[in-house]
Amino acid sequence: MKTFRIIAAFAVILMLSFQAQARTDGFKKIAGTWEYSAPTAPYPYTSGQIVLMNTDSGLAGELVVDGNHMKASSVSFDNDELIMELEIEYNPVTVKFKLIDGSLVGEANSPDGPVEVKASKVD
């Protein structure tokens, strides 16, 4: 019985380490600076950068528009889907992207309705 518990504990630790490694590998393909374009967004949000960083606590990100940095309150990346939550001009905004052929394609919700957003990796 004691041997079974030791083996079970080892198996759980092994599975968790594989999941952590897979998540880190996924973060590597998304981490970096992305130039985005949102032609129907209100000025000055029609273009800028999305910066995604792999941190000790997971994935972090920010939106850079005209030199202003807006930190994302939440960033997740799973199954090639990136979801960022941030506040823009006191409005909560959620941006949902799909990683397709090395580009991010998706939309942001805004007070005026959905806005199409595309991004290409710079580095």
Short mmCIF file of N, CA, C and O in Angstrom, two decimals:
data_model
loop_
_atom_site.label_atom_id
_atom_site.label_comp_id
_atom_site.label_asym_id
_atom_site.label_seq_id
_atom_site.Cartn_x
_atom_site.Cartn_y
_atom_site.Cartn_z
N MET A 1 0.83 -1.20 0.00
CA MET A 1 0.00 0.00 0.00
C MET A 1 0.87 1.25 0.00
O MET A 1 0.57 2.21 -0.70
N LYS A 2 1.94 1.23 0.80
CA LYS A 2 2.83 2.39 0.87
C LYS A 2 3.53 2.61 -0.47
O LYS A 2 3.67 3.74 -0.92
N THR A 3 3.90 1.54 -1.13
CA THR A 3 4.56 1.63 -2.44
C THR A 3 3.61 2.24 -3.47
O THR A 3 4.01 3.08 -4.27
N PHE A 4 2.34 1.83 -3.41
CA PHE A 4 1.35 2.38 -4.33
C PHE A 4 1.22 3.89 -4.15
O PHE A 4 1.15 4.63 -5.13
N ARG A 5 1.19 4.38 -2.92
CA ARG A 5 1.08 5.82 -2.65
C ARG A 5 2.29 6.57 -3.17
O ARG A 5 2.16 7.66 -3.74
N ILE A 6 3.45 6.00 -3.00
CA ILE A 6 4.68 6.64 -3.49
C ILE A 6 4.65 6.72 -5.01
O ILE A 6 4.96 7.76 -5.59
N ILE A 7 4.24 5.63 -5.66
CA ILE A 7 4.17 5.62 -7.13
C ILE A 7 3.10 6.60 -7.61
O ILE A 7 3.31 7.35 -8.57
N ALA A 8 1.96 6.64 -6.95
CA ALA A 8 0.90 7.56 -7.33
C ALA A 8 1.35 9.01 -7.17
O ALA A 8 1.10 9.86 -8.04
N ALA A 9 2.02 9.32 -6.07
CA ALA A 9 2.53 10.68 -5.84
C ALA A 9 3.55 11.05 -6.91
O ALA A 9 3.53 12.17 -7.45
N PHE A 10 4.43 10.13 -7.24
CA PHE A 10 5.42 10.38 -8.28
C PHE A 10 4.75 10.64 -9.63
O PHE A 10 5.14 11.54 -10.37
N ALA A 11 3.71 9.86 -9.94
CA ALA A 11 3.00 10.03 -11.21
C ALA A 11 2.32 11.39 -11.28
O ALA A 11 2.36 12.06 -12.32
N VAL A 12 1.73 11.84 -10.18
CA VAL A 12 1.09 13.15 -10.15
C VAL A 12 2.13 14.25 -10.36
O VAL A 12 1.93 15.18 -11.15
N ILE A 13 3.25 14.16 -9.69
CA ILE A 13 4.31 15.17 -9.84
C ILE A 13 4.83 15.17 -11.27
O ILE A 13 5.04 16.24 -11.86
N LEU A 14 4.99 14.01 -11.85
CA LEU A 14 5.47 13.91 -13.22
C LEU A 14 4.47 14.54 -14.20
O LEU A 14 4.86 15.30 -15.10
N MET A 15 3.18 14.28 -14.02
CA MET A 15 2.17 14.87 -14.90
C MET A 15 2.15 16.39 -14.77
O MET A 15 2.04 17.10 -15.76
N LEU A 16 2.26 16.90 -13.55
CA LEU A 16 2.27 18.35 -13.34
C LEU A 16 3.48 18.99 -13.99
O LEU A 16 3.38 20.07 -14.56
N SER A 17 4.62 18.34 -13.92
CA SER A 17 5.81 18.92 -14.54
C SER A 17 5.69 18.94 -16.06
O SER A 17 6.12 19.89 -16.71
N PHE A 18 5.07 17.90 -16.66
CA PHE A 18 4.85 17.90 -18.10
C PHE A 18 3.89 19.00 -18.51
O PHE A 18 4.07 19.67 -19.51
N GLN A 19 2.83 19.22 -17.72
CA GLN A 19 1.88 20.29 -18.02
C GLN A 19 2.56 21.65 -17.91
O GLN A 19 2.34 22.52 -18.75
N ALA A 20 3.37 21.85 -16.89
CA ALA A 20 4.08 23.13 -16.72
C ALA A 20 5.03 23.36 -17.89
O ALA A 20 5.13 24.47 -18.41
N GLN A 21 5.73 22.31 -18.33
CA GLN A 21 6.65 22.43 -19.45
C GLN A 21 5.89 22.76 -20.73
O GLN A 21 6.30 23.62 -21.51
N ALA A 22 4.76 22.11 -20.95
CA ALA A 22 3.96 22.38 -22.15
C ALA A 22 3.45 23.81 -22.14
O ALA A 22 3.44 24.49 -23.16
N ARG A 23 3.02 24.30 -20.98
CA ARG A 23 2.54 25.67 -20.87
C ARG A 23 3.68 26.65 -21.16
O ARG A 23 3.51 27.62 -21.88
N THR A 24 4.87 26.39 -20.61
CA THR A 24 6.02 27.26 -20.85
C THR A 24 6.39 27.26 -22.32
O THR A 24 6.68 28.30 -22.89
N ASP A 25 6.37 26.10 -22.97
CA ASP A 25 6.67 26.03 -24.40
C ASP A 25 5.64 26.81 -25.21
O ASP A 25 5.97 27.49 -26.16
N GLY A 26 4.36 26.73 -24.82
CA GLY A 26 3.31 27.50 -25.49
C GLY A 26 3.51 28.98 -25.31
O GLY A 26 3.31 29.77 -26.24
N PHE A 27 3.91 29.39 -24.11
CA PHE A 27 4.16 30.80 -23.84
C PHE A 27 5.32 31.31 -24.68
O PHE A 27 5.30 32.46 -25.12
N LYS A 28 6.32 30.47 -24.94
CA LYS A 28 7.46 30.90 -25.74
C LYS A 28 7.04 31.29 -27.15
O LYS A 28 7.57 32.22 -27.72
N LYS A 29 6.09 30.56 -27.73
CA LYS A 29 5.69 30.89 -29.10
C LYS A 29 4.83 32.14 -29.17
O LYS A 29 4.68 32.74 -30.22
N ILE A 30 4.28 32.58 -28.05
CA ILE A 30 3.42 33.77 -28.03
C ILE A 30 4.13 34.98 -27.43
O ILE A 30 3.80 36.12 -27.73
N ALA A 31 5.13 34.74 -26.57
CA ALA A 31 5.83 35.84 -25.90
C ALA A 31 6.60 36.68 -26.91
O ALA A 31 7.13 36.17 -27.89
N GLY A 32 6.60 37.99 -26.69
CA GLY A 32 7.31 38.91 -27.57
C GLY A 32 6.47 40.14 -27.85
O GLY A 32 5.45 40.39 -27.21
N THR A 33 6.92 40.90 -28.83
CA THR A 33 6.22 42.13 -29.22
C THR A 33 5.47 41.89 -30.52
O THR A 33 6.03 41.37 -31.48
N TRP A 34 4.22 42.29 -30.53
CA TRP A 34 3.34 42.13 -31.68
C TRP A 34 2.83 43.50 -32.11
O TRP A 34 2.38 44.28 -31.28
N GLU A 35 2.93 43.80 -33.40
CA GLU A 35 2.34 45.03 -33.96
C GLU A 35 0.89 44.71 -34.30
O GLU A 35 0.62 43.75 -35.01
N TYR A 36 -0.02 45.51 -33.77
CA TYR A 36 -1.42 45.24 -34.06
C TYR A 36 -2.05 46.34 -34.90
O TYR A 36 -1.59 47.47 -34.92
N SER A 37 -3.12 45.95 -35.57
CA SER A 37 -3.89 46.87 -36.39
C SER A 37 -5.37 46.63 -36.10
O SER A 37 -5.83 45.48 -36.13
N ALA A 38 -6.08 47.71 -35.81
CA ALA A 38 -7.53 47.65 -35.56
C ALA A 38 -8.16 48.85 -36.25
O ALA A 38 -8.48 49.86 -35.62
N PRO A 39 -8.32 48.79 -37.58
CA PRO A 39 -8.74 49.94 -38.36
C PRO A 39 -10.05 50.59 -37.91
O PRO A 39 -10.23 51.79 -38.08
N THR A 40 -10.97 49.82 -37.34
CA THR A 40 -12.26 50.39 -36.95
C THR A 40 -12.30 50.87 -35.50
O THR A 40 -13.33 51.36 -35.04
N ALA A 41 -11.18 50.73 -34.79
CA ALA A 41 -11.11 51.20 -33.40
C ALA A 41 -11.03 52.73 -33.38
O ALA A 41 -10.56 53.35 -34.34
N PRO A 42 -11.47 53.34 -32.29
CA PRO A 42 -11.35 54.80 -32.20
C PRO A 42 -9.88 55.21 -32.09
O PRO A 42 -9.06 54.47 -31.56
N TYR A 43 -9.57 56.40 -32.63
CA TYR A 43 -8.22 56.94 -32.53
C TYR A 43 -7.90 57.14 -31.05
O TYR A 43 -8.75 57.58 -30.30
N PRO A 44 -6.72 56.84 -30.58
CA PRO A 44 -5.47 56.41 -31.22
C PRO A 44 -5.27 54.91 -31.18
O PRO A 44 -4.16 54.43 -31.37
N TYR A 45 -6.32 54.14 -30.95
CA TYR A 45 -6.19 52.70 -30.74
C TYR A 45 -6.21 51.89 -32.03
O TYR A 45 -6.29 50.67 -32.00
N THR A 46 -6.10 52.55 -33.19
CA THR A 46 -6.13 51.84 -34.47
C THR A 46 -4.86 51.03 -34.72
O THR A 46 -4.88 50.10 -35.51
N SER A 47 -3.77 51.38 -34.04
CA SER A 47 -2.53 50.61 -34.17
C SER A 47 -1.67 50.82 -32.94
O SER A 47 -1.82 51.79 -32.21
N GLY A 48 -0.78 49.87 -32.74
CA GLY A 48 0.13 49.93 -31.60
C GLY A 48 0.81 48.60 -31.43
O GLY A 48 0.97 47.85 -32.40
N GLN A 49 1.21 48.32 -30.20
CA GLN A 49 1.90 47.07 -29.92
C GLN A 49 1.24 46.34 -28.76
O GLN A 49 0.71 46.95 -27.85
N ILE A 50 1.31 45.04 -28.84
CA ILE A 50 0.95 44.16 -27.74
C ILE A 50 2.24 43.49 -27.31
O ILE A 50 2.92 42.87 -28.13
N VAL A 51 2.59 43.65 -26.05
CA VAL A 51 3.82 43.06 -25.53
C VAL A 51 3.41 41.95 -24.56
O VAL A 51 2.70 42.20 -23.59
N LEU A 52 3.86 40.73 -24.85
CA LEU A 52 3.55 39.57 -24.01
C LEU A 52 4.83 39.02 -23.42
O LEU A 52 5.82 38.83 -24.14
N MET A 53 4.83 38.81 -22.10
CA MET A 53 6.02 38.37 -21.39
C MET A 53 5.73 37.11 -20.59
O MET A 53 4.67 37.01 -19.97
N ASN A 54 6.67 36.19 -20.60
CA ASN A 54 6.59 35.00 -19.77
C ASN A 54 7.20 35.33 -18.42
O ASN A 54 8.37 35.67 -18.33
N THR A 55 6.41 35.30 -17.35
CA THR A 55 6.89 35.62 -16.01
C THR A 55 6.82 34.39 -15.13
O THR A 55 6.28 33.35 -15.53
N ASP A 56 7.34 34.51 -13.91
CA ASP A 56 7.29 33.40 -12.96
C ASP A 56 5.86 32.98 -12.65
O ASP A 56 5.57 31.82 -12.40
N SER A 57 4.94 33.94 -12.67
CA SER A 57 3.55 33.64 -12.33
C SER A 57 2.70 33.34 -13.56
O SER A 57 1.49 33.20 -13.45
N GLY A 58 3.30 33.26 -14.74
CA GLY A 58 2.55 32.95 -15.95
C GLY A 58 2.79 33.98 -17.03
O GLY A 58 3.85 34.58 -17.11
N LEU A 59 1.79 34.22 -17.82
CA LEU A 59 1.89 35.15 -18.94
C LEU A 59 1.37 36.52 -18.51
O LEU A 59 0.34 36.62 -17.86
N ALA A 60 2.10 37.55 -18.87
CA ALA A 60 1.70 38.94 -18.59
C ALA A 60 1.74 39.70 -19.89
O ALA A 60 2.42 39.32 -20.84
N GLY A 61 1.00 40.80 -19.94
CA GLY A 61 0.98 41.57 -21.17
C GLY A 61 0.59 43.01 -20.96
O GLY A 61 0.12 43.40 -19.89
N GLU A 62 0.85 43.78 -22.01
CA GLU A 62 0.46 45.19 -22.00
C GLU A 62 0.20 45.64 -23.42
O GLU A 62 0.70 45.07 -24.38
N LEU A 63 -0.59 46.69 -23.51
CA LEU A 63 -0.90 47.34 -24.78
C LEU A 63 -0.11 48.64 -24.79
O LEU A 63 -0.13 49.38 -23.81
N VAL A 64 0.60 48.91 -25.88
CA VAL A 64 1.38 50.14 -26.00
C VAL A 64 0.80 50.93 -27.17
O VAL A 64 0.80 50.48 -28.31
N VAL A 65 0.27 52.12 -26.84
CA VAL A 65 -0.34 52.99 -27.84
C VAL A 65 0.22 54.39 -27.65
O VAL A 65 0.10 54.96 -26.57
N ASP A 66 0.85 54.93 -28.69
CA ASP A 66 1.44 56.26 -28.64
C ASP A 66 2.33 56.46 -27.41
O ASP A 66 2.30 57.49 -26.75
N GLY A 67 3.11 55.44 -27.08
CA GLY A 67 4.03 55.52 -25.95
C GLY A 67 3.39 55.29 -24.59
O GLY A 67 4.08 55.25 -23.58
N ASN A 68 2.09 55.13 -24.53
CA ASN A 68 1.39 54.85 -23.28
C ASN A 68 1.27 53.34 -23.10
O ASN A 68 0.83 52.64 -24.00
N HIS A 69 1.64 52.87 -21.91
CA HIS A 69 1.60 51.44 -21.59
C HIS A 69 0.39 51.15 -20.71
O HIS A 69 0.23 51.75 -19.65
N MET A 70 -0.45 50.23 -21.16
CA MET A 70 -1.63 49.82 -20.40
C MET A 70 -1.50 48.35 -20.07
O MET A 70 -1.56 47.51 -20.98
N LYS A 71 -1.26 48.06 -18.80
CA LYS A 71 -1.07 46.68 -18.36
C LYS A 71 -2.37 45.89 -18.44
O LYS A 71 -3.43 46.39 -18.07
N ALA A 72 -2.26 44.67 -18.89
CA ALA A 72 -3.41 43.77 -18.91
C ALA A 72 -3.64 43.23 -17.51
O ALA A 72 -2.69 42.87 -16.81
N SER A 73 -4.89 43.18 -17.09
CA SER A 73 -5.19 42.64 -15.77
C SER A 73 -5.17 41.12 -15.79
O SER A 73 -4.96 40.49 -14.76
N SER A 74 -5.36 40.54 -16.97
CA SER A 74 -5.37 39.09 -17.11
C SER A 74 -4.93 38.72 -18.52
O SER A 74 -5.34 39.37 -19.48
N VAL A 75 -4.08 37.71 -18.61
CA VAL A 75 -3.64 37.19 -19.91
C VAL A 75 -3.61 35.67 -19.82
O VAL A 75 -3.03 35.11 -18.89
N SER A 76 -4.25 35.01 -20.77
CA SER A 76 -4.18 33.55 -20.81
C SER A 76 -3.95 33.09 -22.24
O SER A 76 -4.36 33.74 -23.19
N PHE A 77 -3.25 31.96 -22.36
CA PHE A 77 -2.99 31.39 -23.67
C PHE A 77 -3.11 29.88 -23.56
O PHE A 77 -2.38 29.24 -22.80
N ASP A 78 -4.08 29.32 -24.28
CA ASP A 78 -4.32 27.89 -24.24
C ASP A 78 -4.92 27.47 -25.58
O ASP A 78 -5.80 28.16 -26.11
N ASN A 79 -4.46 26.35 -26.11
CA ASN A 79 -4.96 25.83 -27.40
C ASN A 79 -4.91 26.88 -28.49
O ASN A 79 -5.87 27.06 -29.25
N ASP A 80 -3.81 27.61 -28.57
CA ASP A 80 -3.58 28.67 -29.56
C ASP A 80 -4.61 29.79 -29.49
O ASP A 80 -4.86 30.48 -30.47
N GLU A 81 -5.22 29.98 -28.32
CA GLU A 81 -6.14 31.09 -28.12
C GLU A 81 -5.59 32.00 -27.01
O GLU A 81 -5.31 31.54 -25.91
N LEU A 82 -5.45 33.27 -27.35
CA LEU A 82 -4.96 34.28 -26.41
C LEU A 82 -6.13 35.15 -25.98
O LEU A 82 -6.88 35.65 -26.82
N ILE A 83 -6.28 35.32 -24.67
CA ILE A 83 -7.33 36.19 -24.13
C ILE A 83 -6.66 37.19 -23.20
O ILE A 83 -5.95 36.82 -22.27
N MET A 84 -6.86 38.48 -23.49
CA MET A 84 -6.32 39.56 -22.67
C MET A 84 -7.47 40.40 -22.14
O MET A 84 -8.40 40.73 -22.88
N GLU A 85 -7.38 40.75 -20.89
CA GLU A 85 -8.36 41.65 -20.30
C GLU A 85 -7.61 42.88 -19.81
O GLU A 85 -6.59 42.77 -19.13
N LEU A 86 -8.10 44.06 -20.19
CA LEU A 86 -7.47 45.31 -19.77
C LEU A 86 -8.52 46.40 -19.66
O LEU A 86 -9.66 46.21 -20.04
N GLU A 87 -8.08 47.52 -19.13
CA GLU A 87 -8.97 48.66 -18.99
C GLU A 87 -8.48 49.78 -19.90
O GLU A 87 -7.31 50.18 -19.83
N ILE A 88 -9.36 50.26 -20.76
CA ILE A 88 -9.01 51.34 -21.68
C ILE A 88 -10.01 52.47 -21.45
O ILE A 88 -11.22 52.28 -21.63
N GLU A 89 -9.48 53.61 -21.05
CA GLU A 89 -10.30 54.78 -20.77
C GLU A 89 -11.47 54.43 -19.84
O GLU A 89 -12.62 54.75 -20.12
N TYR A 90 -11.15 53.74 -18.77
CA TYR A 90 -12.10 53.35 -17.72
C TYR A 90 -13.14 52.32 -18.16
O TYR A 90 -14.11 52.08 -17.46
N ASN A 91 -12.92 51.72 -19.31
CA ASN A 91 -13.83 50.68 -19.80
C ASN A 91 -13.11 49.33 -19.81
O ASN A 91 -12.02 49.23 -20.37
N PRO A 92 -13.74 48.28 -19.25
CA PRO A 92 -13.13 46.95 -19.35
C PRO A 92 -13.22 46.45 -20.79
O PRO A 92 -14.27 46.55 -21.42
N VAL A 93 -12.10 45.94 -21.30
CA VAL A 93 -12.04 45.44 -22.67
C VAL A 93 -11.42 44.04 -22.65
O VAL A 93 -10.39 43.83 -22.02
N THR A 94 -12.06 43.12 -23.33
CA THR A 94 -11.52 41.77 -23.50
C THR A 94 -11.18 41.59 -24.96
O THR A 94 -11.99 41.86 -25.84
N VAL A 95 -9.94 41.14 -25.20
CA VAL A 95 -9.48 40.88 -26.56
C VAL A 95 -9.25 39.38 -26.68
O VAL A 95 -8.53 38.80 -25.86
N LYS A 96 -9.86 38.76 -27.67
CA LYS A 96 -9.71 37.33 -27.90
C LYS A 96 -9.07 37.12 -29.26
O LYS A 96 -9.58 37.61 -30.27
N PHE A 97 -7.94 36.42 -29.25
CA PHE A 97 -7.19 36.13 -30.48
C PHE A 97 -7.09 34.64 -30.69
O PHE A 97 -7.06 33.86 -29.74
N LYS A 98 -6.90 34.26 -31.92
CA LYS A 98 -6.53 32.91 -32.31
C LYS A 98 -5.19 33.03 -33.03
O LYS A 98 -5.01 33.91 -33.87
N LEU A 99 -4.23 32.18 -32.67
CA LEU A 99 -2.93 32.15 -33.34
C LEU A 99 -3.09 31.31 -34.60
O LEU A 99 -3.32 30.10 -34.53
N ILE A 100 -3.00 31.98 -35.76
CA ILE A 100 -3.20 31.31 -37.05
C ILE A 100 -2.01 31.63 -37.95
O ILE A 100 -1.77 32.80 -38.27
N ASP A 101 -1.27 30.60 -38.33
CA ASP A 101 -0.11 30.76 -39.22
C ASP A 101 0.84 31.86 -38.75
O ASP A 101 1.30 32.68 -39.54
N GLY A 102 1.11 31.92 -37.45
CA GLY A 102 2.07 32.88 -36.90
C GLY A 102 1.53 34.27 -36.69
O GLY A 102 2.27 35.17 -36.31
N SER A 103 0.24 34.49 -36.93
CA SER A 103 -0.39 35.80 -36.71
C SER A 103 -1.52 35.66 -35.71
O SER A 103 -2.13 34.60 -35.59
N LEU A 104 -1.81 36.74 -35.01
CA LEU A 104 -2.94 36.77 -34.10
C LEU A 104 -4.11 37.43 -34.81
O LEU A 104 -3.98 38.52 -35.37
N VAL A 105 -5.25 36.76 -34.81
CA VAL A 105 -6.44 37.27 -35.46
C VAL A 105 -7.59 37.15 -34.47
O VAL A 105 -7.79 36.09 -33.87
N GLY A 106 -8.32 38.25 -34.28
CA GLY A 106 -9.43 38.18 -33.34
C GLY A 106 -10.19 39.48 -33.26
O GLY A 106 -10.18 40.28 -34.19
N GLU A 107 -10.83 39.66 -32.10
CA GLU A 107 -11.59 40.89 -31.91
C GLU A 107 -11.58 41.31 -30.46
O GLU A 107 -11.38 40.51 -29.55
N ALA A 108 -11.81 42.60 -30.30
CA ALA A 108 -11.91 43.20 -28.97
C ALA A 108 -13.34 43.67 -28.79
O ALA A 108 -13.96 44.15 -29.73
N ASN A 109 -13.83 43.50 -27.57
CA ASN A 109 -15.14 44.09 -27.30
C ASN A 109 -14.89 45.54 -26.92
O ASN A 109 -13.86 45.88 -26.37
N SER A 110 -15.79 46.42 -27.27
CA SER A 110 -15.65 47.83 -26.91
C SER A 110 -17.04 48.36 -26.59
O SER A 110 -18.03 47.72 -26.95
N PRO A 111 -17.12 49.52 -25.97
CA PRO A 111 -18.44 50.08 -25.69
C PRO A 111 -19.25 50.31 -26.97
O PRO A 111 -20.47 50.29 -26.94
N ASP A 112 -18.56 50.48 -28.11
CA ASP A 112 -19.24 50.70 -29.39
C ASP A 112 -19.48 49.42 -30.18
O ASP A 112 -19.95 49.48 -31.31
N GLY A 113 -19.11 48.27 -29.60
CA GLY A 113 -19.29 47.00 -30.29
C GLY A 113 -17.96 46.34 -30.59
O GLY A 113 -16.90 46.86 -30.26
N PRO A 114 -17.99 45.17 -31.25
CA PRO A 114 -16.76 44.43 -31.53
C PRO A 114 -15.87 45.16 -32.54
O PRO A 114 -16.35 45.82 -33.44
N VAL A 115 -14.56 45.02 -32.31
CA VAL A 115 -13.55 45.61 -33.19
C VAL A 115 -12.59 44.51 -33.64
O VAL A 115 -12.01 43.81 -32.80
N GLU A 116 -12.42 44.34 -34.94
CA GLU A 116 -11.51 43.35 -35.48
C GLU A 116 -10.06 43.80 -35.24
O GLU A 116 -9.72 44.96 -35.47
N VAL A 117 -9.23 42.85 -34.79
CA VAL A 117 -7.83 43.15 -34.49
C VAL A 117 -6.96 42.06 -35.11
O VAL A 117 -7.27 40.87 -35.01
N LYS A 118 -5.87 42.48 -35.74
CA LYS A 118 -4.87 41.55 -36.29
C LYS A 118 -3.51 41.99 -35.79
O LYS A 118 -3.25 43.18 -35.66
N ALA A 119 -2.64 41.02 -35.53
CA ALA A 119 -1.30 41.35 -35.04
C ALA A 119 -0.26 40.41 -35.65
O ALA A 119 -0.53 39.24 -35.88
N SER A 120 0.91 40.98 -35.90
CA SER A 120 2.05 40.23 -36.42
C SER A 120 3.21 40.39 -35.47
O SER A 120 3.46 41.47 -34.95
N LYS A 121 3.95 39.30 -35.26
CA LYS A 121 5.06 39.32 -34.30
C LYS A 121 6.23 40.10 -34.87
O LYS A 121 6.63 39.91 -36.01
N VAL A 122 6.78 40.99 -34.02
CA VAL A 122 7.93 41.79 -34.40
C VAL A 122 9.21 41.09 -33.97
O VAL A 122 10.19 41.06 -34.70
N ASP A 123 9.23 40.54 -32.76
CA ASP A 123 10.41 39.80 -32.27
C ASP A 123 10.01 38.60 -31.49
O ASP A 123 8.92 38.33 -31.20
#
